[in-house]
Amino acid sequence: MRPITSTQKDNILSLLQTSASSREISAKTGVSKSKIASLAKEMYPDKENHQAGRPRKLSTTDERAAIQQINTGKAENATEVARNINPLLDQPMFQRRLLTVLRSEQLRRHKELIERLGTDGMSSDEEVQISPYQRVYHVCYPCWRAPVLAAFMHTIDRMALLYRFDSRNFHGSPPHERIRPQDLGDPDIYVDGKFVPQLPRNAYNQNWLRTQPQRLLQQYVRPTEEQYEFVHDPQTWNHLTSSTLHSKLTLRDAVVSSVAFSTGGDLVAAGTKSGELRIFALGTKYPPASYQLASSITALIWGKDASSEMLFVGEINGHIHRASKHFMQQHHDFQLTTFRDMKGPITALAVSNYACLLFAGDGGRVVAYALDTRVRRGPATTLPPPSEKEDSEPVISGMKVKEGPEEVVIVVGYLEHGISAYYAHRDNTVNVANLRLYWTLGPRRGHFLASWDVYQRQQYWVVAAHNLCDGIELYATNPVSKPDIAQYGQLVSATGLQHKNGVLPVGFLADGQWLVYGSARGNTFIIDHNTGRKVEILNDHNDPDCSVFSLATWADDDKGVERIAAGTRDGRDGSITVYEYNETIAPETPRGIPLSTSPNRDTKSPTLEEGGAPGPPSSAPKSRLQNESWKSCFINVLGLVVALTALALGYYGSRTDVQS
């Protein structure tokens, strides 16, 4: 038996890519059908056809389409039906996408690309019946198509769904939920299929191109050298996120100074400058709670001890309180107890669940405590404040903990003394923790880094900071040499950020590509921090008397869920709104749709935990802060204490009212 020559093999592979049957390939190449089937099975082990010319087994959906093909004369037999079944099933998706780009001004420039892709360029569905009455559809990407096309098409599908809900021009059943491979834990699963020739080179999967024979690429694929820009206009994203507010929590005469998500993302805690703490659930599992503390709430953070998830609350008068999520679930109530009494005001809190440490910003110093509350211990370590400069005391404006499988890094930011990162290590046997300098962002004269966030990439760190003098600035450590200094990178073009009376928050979203920041006029923007391009606008108030003073983000990368909580000041009243973006059902719930707000509840006072420090849980309230400029807002307590809160417009004493 003669072996197959290299030329015959290239010809067979080329014909297999055109979905020709084994019989047709045998007639053209002179190779037996059994050898062709063996070669096809070797090259494409997941494919079910090419078995001596027999078609693959049809599913129930395929059978209905096959009967329709035969009845209308489009196919003569089952073999021809099987060969053409995928283009038939993909045609509605192609038509829907083409109609969508024709209807949208922002998408119309992509009309030619959609037409060039045709039905063969669309992804297909694999129907999975998970119950007698429920089916789901797994998306199958063509192996030859570039991954960037998936996200590009996904945005068009979201637009198509919005058009369907506000128009009667689309007929038939609505688009079903399609589960993408990355949602199943298999981001690299692709299916074989007929490729589309003469597309831009970046429309093809580069790994697929490298594995194809040169003859196939030159004679059949023929990619063009054009580099297509698979990017949608900002107006497209704005249209996707335009929505109405379903409900809103209003806090009379109050400013939301701090917001924090629980580690599971199902609870939101919010603190006000008047000392009111609100805790509400995003579902029905937990009841809401409300407490009145003695002074302004300047920091909130969730963490875990040995038994339960805990909320830690920092006040400007130096008290740190804690509450157990487990107790709230079991007894339908939160018991807020005093955890620590510090010397100075609490300006920031951070938690390392890996090292079981709570970091507290006590004025200008950092104090670390063990999270284990069963035994009351002293500090595990204390980081002294940096040296004073120009007669200004160092004030911590924020702290972030970044944890990996083998290391814990605590990043500490100061209003006028830069930002520094430290390796944190704890010896549990003797309750001692060590902090070793990792990298630092040197202070810059006249710059006030009031709000900031960090994102850790594989080889370097990126810092985004709201500089009160200039706007949003980017810094990055050196990926080549030892990352000991974070260098200034660029000034991000930001819209509506200016506000004369307060610090406006900034933070990275989960993927590190996008930046979210609150601004004056009540808007919350999501932008590409590399280009400044606007991606989305949340709570688009566009009110000159409204500002966003606090933000919190939470993400579950495994489930593709991301949430953003915005604390907004509107005149004399404050509000809290939570937004959700879900990759799985994003067409139905874009990020700009409010997820939930808090109901009203009577306020309570905290109780002292058993075995805790003697005395009342909170001291008497401080004197009322008057309306001041942003500069004096940071000089009121200990020189510049209110750096984190930036609450120059607040009043003590508040009453709550819920509007729906």
Coordinates of C-alpha atoms in Angstrom, one line a residue, residues 78 295 318 391 461 639 657:
A78 CA -29.4 13.7 4.1
S295 CA -18.3 60.6 64.8
G318 CA -10.0 56.7 66.7
D391 CA 5.7 71.6 58.3
W461 CA 2.7 47.8 39.2
G639 CA -3.2 69.0 60.1
D657 CA -35.8 58.4 54.0

